[in-house]
Amino acid sequence: PTAPTVLDNCGRTLTVSAPVVSATPACAGTKTYTYTYTSCSGTTYPWVYTYTISAPTVTMPANGASTVACPALAVAPTAPTVLDNCGRTLTVSAPVISAAPTCTGTQTYTYTYTSCSGTTYPWVYTYTISAPTVTMPAAGASTVACPALAVAPTAPTVMDNCGRTLTVSAPVVSAAPTCTGIQTYTYTYFFRAWK
């Protein structure tokens, strides 16, 4: 600060030293500037100016979110840089990751930011993992000469859009024709819990 002018009782201006400055607090606290005034007789007088530095304030960015097709795509996002009101960068922790859904659902990454005063602020990124989609192969067919040759075919392997193999049931077999006609083998594909 600008040191005030100080006069003695005779109107003479006292000389003033450069300030002695206390250490700057790392975050919040006080900082002083101490000036020493000296009269013509050599008597000294201190004058102290004190700054009280407030704890920082932080405005966190909005939480993040996105939708992905597969659990494997729910990877750790890049945590944003967060500054306090004085332009100091907050430290950020490694994310705390929620359990991955086995098929569809949400997964969160929670980061904790810490200001210089030790106050913590969470930031959460949420992935919404879509339900899987499946494209079934075309139904199969063939012609055989005899009912005994209409044996169970090998069911094809079917995967969802994330490359996970669906579970397939044993076939449901229609009644065999007595002489000629159609016999079907119906397989049912379904999702089973997986990771």
PDB file of C-alpha atoms in Angstrom:
ATOM      1  CA  PRO A   1       0.000   0.000   0.000  1.00  0.00           C
ATOM      2  CA  THR A   2       0.973   3.647  -0.194  1.00  0.00           C
ATOM      3  CA  ALA A   3       2.409   4.604   3.166  1.00  0.00           C
ATOM      4  CA  PRO A   4       0.670   7.640   4.678  1.00  0.00           C
ATOM      5  CA  THR A   5       2.541  10.895   5.262  1.00  0.00           C
ATOM      6  CA  VAL A   6       3.285  11.382   8.966  1.00  0.00           C
ATOM      7  CA  LEU A   7       4.211  14.758  10.516  1.00  0.00           C
ATOM      8  CA  ASP A   8       5.605  15.529  13.926  1.00  0.00           C
ATOM      9  CA  ASN A   9       4.166  18.220  16.196  1.00  0.00           C
ATOM     10  CA  CYS A  10       6.217  20.838  14.410  1.00  0.00           C
ATOM     11  CA  GLY A  11       4.940  19.910  10.970  1.00  0.00           C
ATOM     12  CA  ARG A  12       8.076  18.084   9.886  1.00  0.00           C
ATOM     13  CA  THR A  13       7.588  14.999   7.703  1.00  0.00           C
ATOM     14  CA  LEU A  14       9.000  11.786   9.147  1.00  0.00           C
ATOM     15  CA  THR A  15      11.072   9.628   6.865  1.00  0.00           C
ATOM     16  CA  VAL A  16       9.587   6.262   6.084  1.00  0.00           C
ATOM     17  CA  SER A  17      11.349   3.026   5.248  1.00  0.00           C
ATOM     18  CA  ALA A  18      10.528   0.559   2.537  1.00  0.00           C
ATOM     19  CA  PRO A  19       8.042  -1.971   3.887  1.00  0.00           C
ATOM     20  CA  VAL A  20       9.038  -5.216   5.522  1.00  0.00           C
ATOM     21  CA  VAL A  21       6.717  -7.758   3.924  1.00  0.00           C
ATOM     22  CA  SER A  22       5.610 -10.925   5.689  1.00  0.00           C
ATOM     23  CA  ALA A  23       5.488 -14.259   3.910  1.00  0.00           C
ATOM     24  CA  THR A  24       2.660 -14.704   1.457  1.00  0.00           C
ATOM     25  CA  PRO A  25       0.216 -17.375   2.663  1.00  0.00           C
ATOM     26  CA  ALA A  26      -0.032 -20.378   0.391  1.00  0.00           C
ATOM     27  CA  CYS A  27      -3.788 -20.077   0.189  1.00  0.00           C
ATOM     28  CA  ALA A  28      -5.636 -18.014   2.804  1.00  0.00           C
ATOM     29  CA  GLY A  29      -4.463 -16.016   5.801  1.00  0.00           C
ATOM     30  CA  THR A  30      -2.851 -12.645   6.394  1.00  0.00           C
ATOM     31  CA  LYS A  31      -0.018 -10.734   4.820  1.00  0.00           C
ATOM     32  CA  THR A  32       1.474  -7.618   6.416  1.00  0.00           C
ATOM     33  CA  TYR A  33       3.453  -4.625   5.195  1.00  0.00           C
ATOM     34  CA  THR A  34       5.330  -2.942   8.059  1.00  0.00           C
ATOM     35  CA  TYR A  35       6.689   0.563   7.505  1.00  0.00           C
ATOM     36  CA  THR A  36       9.041   2.258   9.944  1.00  0.00           C
ATOM     37  CA  TYR A  37       8.824   6.026  10.398  1.00  0.00           C
ATOM     38  CA  THR A  38      11.811   7.896  11.838  1.00  0.00           C
ATOM     39  CA  SER A  39      11.575  11.342  13.429  1.00  0.00           C
ATOM     40  CA  CYS A  40      14.315  13.961  13.314  1.00  0.00           C
ATOM     41  CA  SER A  41      15.376  12.807  16.794  1.00  0.00           C
ATOM     42  CA  GLY A  42      15.868   9.229  15.578  1.00  0.00           C
ATOM     43  CA  THR A  43      12.785   7.836  17.290  1.00  0.00           C
ATOM     44  CA  THR A  44      11.069   5.130  15.223  1.00  0.00           C
ATOM     45  CA  TYR A  45       7.393   4.357  14.865  1.00  0.00           C
ATOM     46  CA  PRO A  46       5.951   1.299  13.096  1.00  0.00           C
ATOM     47  CA  TRP A  47       2.886   1.400  10.875  1.00  0.00           C
ATOM     48  CA  VAL A  48       1.393  -1.916   9.733  1.00  0.00           C
ATOM     49  CA  TYR A  49      -0.983  -2.587   6.882  1.00  0.00           C
ATOM     50  CA  THR A  50      -2.631  -6.050   7.025  1.00  0.00           C
ATOM     51  CA  TYR A  51      -4.274  -7.892   4.156  1.00  0.00           C
ATOM     52  CA  THR A  52      -6.689 -10.689   5.072  1.00  0.00           C
ATOM     53  CA  ILE A  53      -6.733 -13.144   2.182  1.00  0.00           C
ATOM     54  CA  SER A  54      -9.970 -15.075   1.907  1.00  0.00           C
ATOM     55  CA  ALA A  55     -10.275 -18.796   1.263  1.00  0.00           C
ATOM     56  CA  PRO A  56     -10.633 -19.467  -2.458  1.00  0.00           C
ATOM     57  CA  THR A  57     -13.933 -19.949  -4.210  1.00  0.00           C
ATOM     58  CA  VAL A  58     -14.382 -22.563  -6.909  1.00  0.00           C
ATOM     59  CA  THR A  59     -16.975 -22.876  -9.655  1.00  0.00           C
ATOM     60  CA  MET A  60     -17.072 -26.451 -10.860  1.00  0.00           C
ATOM     61  CA  PRO A  61     -17.900 -27.284 -14.471  1.00  0.00           C
ATOM     62  CA  ALA A  62     -21.098 -29.183 -15.153  1.00  0.00           C
ATOM     63  CA  ASN A  63     -20.873 -32.956 -14.789  1.00  0.00           C
ATOM     64  CA  GLY A  64     -20.212 -34.805 -18.023  1.00  0.00           C
ATOM     65  CA  ALA A  65     -22.249 -37.500 -19.750  1.00  0.00           C
ATOM     66  CA  SER A  66     -22.437 -39.441 -22.974  1.00  0.00           C
ATOM     67  CA  THR A  67     -24.044 -42.566 -24.411  1.00  0.00           C
ATOM     68  CA  VAL A  68     -21.988 -45.436 -25.788  1.00  0.00           C
ATOM     69  CA  ALA A  69     -22.972 -48.651 -27.515  1.00  0.00           C
ATOM     70  CA  CYS A  70     -20.773 -51.059 -25.547  1.00  0.00           C
ATOM     71  CA  PRO A  71     -19.358 -51.262 -21.991  1.00  0.00           C
ATOM     72  CA  ALA A  72     -15.822 -51.396 -23.405  1.00  0.00           C
ATOM     73  CA  LEU A  73     -16.307 -47.880 -24.784  1.00  0.00           C
ATOM     74  CA  ALA A  74     -16.957 -46.429 -21.305  1.00  0.00           C
ATOM     75  CA  VAL A  75     -13.315 -45.483 -20.784  1.00  0.00           C
ATOM     76  CA  ALA A  76     -11.946 -42.936 -18.332  1.00  0.00           C
ATOM     77  CA  PRO A  77     -12.693 -39.420 -19.621  1.00  0.00           C
ATOM     78  CA  THR A  78     -10.174 -36.604 -19.451  1.00  0.00           C
ATOM     79  CA  ALA A  79     -10.865 -34.650 -16.288  1.00  0.00           C
ATOM     80  CA  PRO A  80     -11.297 -30.913 -16.945  1.00  0.00           C
ATOM     81  CA  THR A  81      -8.841 -28.388 -15.563  1.00  0.00           C
ATOM     82  CA  VAL A  82     -10.447 -26.420 -12.718  1.00  0.00           C
ATOM     83  CA  LEU A  83      -9.138 -23.089 -11.406  1.00  0.00           C
ATOM     84  CA  ASP A  84     -10.084 -21.189  -8.279  1.00  0.00           C
ATOM     85  CA  ASN A  85     -11.008 -17.506  -8.317  1.00  0.00           C
ATOM     86  CA  CYS A  86      -7.315 -16.588  -8.100  1.00  0.00           C
ATOM     87  CA  GLY A  87      -6.339 -18.663 -11.136  1.00  0.00           C
ATOM     88  CA  ARG A  88      -4.722 -21.488  -9.178  1.00  0.00           C
ATOM     89  CA  THR A  89      -5.222 -24.991 -10.581  1.00  0.00           C
ATOM     90  CA  LEU A  90      -6.928 -27.459  -8.246  1.00  0.00           C
ATOM     91  CA  THR A  91      -5.374 -30.877  -7.835  1.00  0.00           C
ATOM     92  CA  VAL A  92      -7.494 -33.762  -9.096  1.00  0.00           C
ATOM     93  CA  SER A  93      -7.581 -37.367  -7.927  1.00  0.00           C
ATOM     94  CA  ALA A  94      -7.645 -40.521  -9.995  1.00  0.00           C
ATOM     95  CA  PRO A  95     -11.268 -41.425 -10.744  1.00  0.00           C
ATOM     96  CA  VAL A  96     -13.392 -43.672  -8.563  1.00  0.00           C
ATOM     97  CA  ILE A  97     -15.117 -45.980 -11.052  1.00  0.00           C
ATOM     98  CA  SER A  98     -18.489 -47.562 -10.425  1.00  0.00           C
ATOM     99  CA  ALA A  99     -19.100 -51.202 -11.286  1.00  0.00           C
ATOM    100  CA  ALA A 100     -19.476 -51.834 -15.000  1.00  0.00           C
ATOM    101  CA  PRO A 101     -22.941 -53.030 -16.001  1.00  0.00           C
ATOM    102  CA  THR A 102     -22.961 -56.552 -17.363  1.00  0.00           C
ATOM    103  CA  CYS A 103     -24.904 -55.544 -20.442  1.00  0.00           C
ATOM    104  CA  THR A 104     -26.693 -52.191 -20.332  1.00  0.00           C
ATOM    105  CA  GLY A 105     -26.961 -49.427 -17.743  1.00  0.00           C
ATOM    106  CA  THR A 106     -24.703 -46.661 -16.451  1.00  0.00           C
ATOM    107  CA  GLN A 107     -21.113 -46.397 -15.330  1.00  0.00           C
ATOM    108  CA  THR A 108     -19.667 -43.386 -13.539  1.00  0.00           C
ATOM    109  CA  TYR A 109     -16.209 -41.912 -13.125  1.00  0.00           C
ATOM    110  CA  THR A 110     -15.993 -39.619 -10.079  1.00  0.00           C
ATOM    111  CA  TYR A 111     -13.048 -37.243  -9.778  1.00  0.00           C
ATOM    112  CA  THR A 112     -12.297 -35.258  -6.614  1.00  0.00           C
ATOM    113  CA  TYR A 113     -10.762 -31.803  -6.892  1.00  0.00           C
ATOM    114  CA  THR A 114      -8.970 -30.254  -3.916  1.00  0.00           C
ATOM    115  CA  SER A 115      -8.370 -26.517  -3.501  1.00  0.00           C
ATOM    116  CA  CYS A 116      -5.358 -25.026  -1.740  1.00  0.00           C
ATOM    117  CA  SER A 117      -7.485 -24.681   1.408  1.00  0.00           C
ATOM    118  CA  GLY A 118      -8.213 -28.429   1.412  1.00  0.00           C
ATOM    119  CA  THR A 119     -11.841 -28.090   0.335  1.00  0.00           C
ATOM    120  CA  THR A 120     -12.932 -30.880  -2.012  1.00  0.00           C
ATOM    121  CA  TYR A 121     -15.290 -30.769  -4.978  1.00  0.00           C
ATOM    122  CA  PRO A 122     -16.594 -33.794  -6.921  1.00  0.00           C
ATOM    123  CA  TRP A 123     -16.972 -33.981 -10.696  1.00  0.00           C
ATOM    124  CA  VAL A 124     -18.821 -36.954 -12.183  1.00  0.00           C
ATOM    125  CA  TYR A 125     -18.841 -38.300 -15.722  1.00  0.00           C
ATOM    126  CA  THR A 126     -21.689 -40.726 -16.468  1.00  0.00           C
ATOM    127  CA  TYR A 127     -21.775 -43.149 -19.372  1.00  0.00           C
ATOM    128  CA  THR A 128     -25.137 -44.541 -20.422  1.00  0.00           C
ATOM    129  CA  ILE A 129     -24.519 -47.883 -22.098  1.00  0.00           C
ATOM    130  CA  SER A 130     -27.182 -48.703 -24.647  1.00  0.00           C
ATOM    131  CA  ALA A 131     -29.010 -52.006 -24.871  1.00  0.00           C
ATOM    132  CA  PRO A 132     -27.276 -54.334 -27.347  1.00  0.00           C
ATOM    133  CA  THR A 133     -28.522 -54.836 -30.860  1.00  0.00           C
ATOM    134  CA  VAL A 134     -28.467 -58.165 -32.683  1.00  0.00           C
ATOM    135  CA  THR A 135     -28.679 -58.973 -36.383  1.00  0.00           C
ATOM    136  CA  MET A 136     -29.810 -62.550 -36.797  1.00  0.00           C
ATOM    137  CA  PRO A 137     -28.589 -64.590 -39.749  1.00  0.00           C
ATOM    138  CA  ALA A 138     -31.151 -65.692 -42.300  1.00  0.00           C
ATOM    139  CA  ALA A 139     -33.043 -68.856 -41.396  1.00  0.00           C
ATOM    140  CA  GLY A 140     -31.599 -72.039 -42.880  1.00  0.00           C
ATOM    141  CA  ALA A 141     -33.261 -74.610 -45.126  1.00  0.00           C
ATOM    142  CA  SER A 142     -32.425 -77.685 -47.112  1.00  0.00           C
ATOM    143  CA  THR A 143     -34.159 -80.560 -48.841  1.00  0.00           C
ATOM    144  CA  VAL A 144     -33.490 -84.176 -47.895  1.00  0.00           C
ATOM    145  CA  ALA A 145     -34.683 -87.453 -49.392  1.00  0.00           C
ATOM    146  CA  CYS A 146     -35.805 -89.163 -46.192  1.00  0.00           C
ATOM    147  CA  PRO A 147     -37.193 -88.073 -42.777  1.00  0.00           C
ATOM    148  CA  ALA A 148     -34.234 -89.743 -41.047  1.00  0.00           C
ATOM    149  CA  LEU A 149     -31.875 -87.337 -42.791  1.00  0.00           C
ATOM    150  CA  ALA A 150     -33.571 -84.275 -41.205  1.00  0.00           C
ATOM    151  CA  VAL A 151     -31.110 -84.160 -38.293  1.00  0.00           C
ATOM    152  CA  ALA A 152     -30.404 -81.218 -36.016  1.00  0.00           C
ATOM    153  CA  PRO A 153     -28.256 -78.653 -37.829  1.00  0.00           C
ATOM    154  CA  THR A 154     -25.382 -76.815 -36.154  1.00  0.00           C
ATOM    155  CA  ALA A 155     -26.737 -73.526 -34.877  1.00  0.00           C
ATOM    156  CA  PRO A 156     -24.753 -70.540 -36.145  1.00  0.00           C
ATOM    157  CA  THR A 157     -22.764 -68.382 -33.745  1.00  0.00           C
ATOM    158  CA  VAL A 158     -24.528 -65.053 -33.220  1.00  0.00           C
ATOM    159  CA  MET A 159     -22.908 -61.947 -31.722  1.00  0.00           C
ATOM    160  CA  ASP A 160     -24.326 -58.623 -30.616  1.00  0.00           C
ATOM    161  CA  ASN A 161     -23.014 -55.259 -31.801  1.00  0.00           C
ATOM    162  CA  CYS A 162     -20.340 -55.345 -29.082  1.00  0.00           C
ATOM    163  CA  GLY A 163     -18.919 -58.689 -30.195  1.00  0.00           C
ATOM    164  CA  ARG A 164     -20.420 -60.708 -27.340  1.00  0.00           C
ATOM    165  CA  THR A 165     -21.645 -64.208 -28.207  1.00  0.00           C
ATOM    166  CA  LEU A 166     -25.305 -64.935 -27.472  1.00  0.00           C
ATOM    167  CA  THR A 167     -26.268 -68.112 -25.696  1.00  0.00           C
ATOM    168  CA  VAL A 168     -28.304 -70.549 -27.790  1.00  0.00           C
ATOM    169  CA  SER A 169     -30.888 -73.046 -26.561  1.00  0.00           C
ATOM    170  CA  ALA A 170     -31.342 -76.650 -27.606  1.00  0.00           C
ATOM    171  CA  PRO A 171     -33.637 -76.782 -30.621  1.00  0.00           C
ATOM    172  CA  VAL A 172     -37.366 -77.192 -30.404  1.00  0.00           C
ATOM    173  CA  VAL A 173     -38.137 -79.828 -33.023  1.00  0.00           C
ATOM    174  CA  SER A 174     -41.466 -79.989 -34.826  1.00  0.00           C
ATOM    175  CA  ALA A 175     -43.180 -83.305 -35.479  1.00  0.00           C
ATOM    176  CA  ALA A 176     -41.564 -85.364 -38.213  1.00  0.00           C
ATOM    177  CA  PRO A 177     -43.745 -85.855 -41.265  1.00  0.00           C
ATOM    178  CA  THR A 178     -44.771 -89.469 -41.823  1.00  0.00           C
ATOM    179  CA  CYS A 179     -43.667 -89.408 -45.423  1.00  0.00           C
ATOM    180  CA  THR A 180     -43.136 -85.993 -46.943  1.00  0.00           C
ATOM    181  CA  GLY A 181     -43.423 -82.468 -45.622  1.00  0.00           C
ATOM    182  CA  ILE A 182     -41.513 -80.041 -43.453  1.00  0.00           C
ATOM    183  CA  GLN A 183     -39.687 -80.498 -40.168  1.00  0.00           C
ATOM    184  CA  THR A 184     -38.261 -77.495 -38.312  1.00  0.00           C
ATOM    185  CA  TYR A 185     -35.561 -76.993 -35.706  1.00  0.00           C
ATOM    186  CA  THR A 186     -36.094 -73.738 -33.832  1.00  0.00           C
ATOM    187  CA  TYR A 187     -33.215 -72.349 -31.797  1.00  0.00           C
ATOM    188  CA  THR A 188     -33.628 -69.459 -29.367  1.00  0.00           C
ATOM    189  CA  TYR A 189     -30.766 -67.032 -28.814  1.00  0.00           C
ATOM    190  CA  PHE A 190     -30.674 -65.002 -25.639  1.00  0.00           C
ATOM    191  CA  PHE A 191     -28.518 -62.752 -23.536  1.00  0.00           C
ATOM    192  CA  ARG A 192     -26.908 -64.132 -20.465  1.00  0.00           C
ATOM    193  CA  ALA A 193     -25.112 -61.911 -17.934  1.00  0.00           C
ATOM    194  CA  TRP A 194     -21.586 -61.258 -19.115  1.00  0.00           C
ATOM    195  CA  LYS A 195     -18.796 -58.754 -18.784  1.00  0.00           C
TER     196      LYS A 195
END
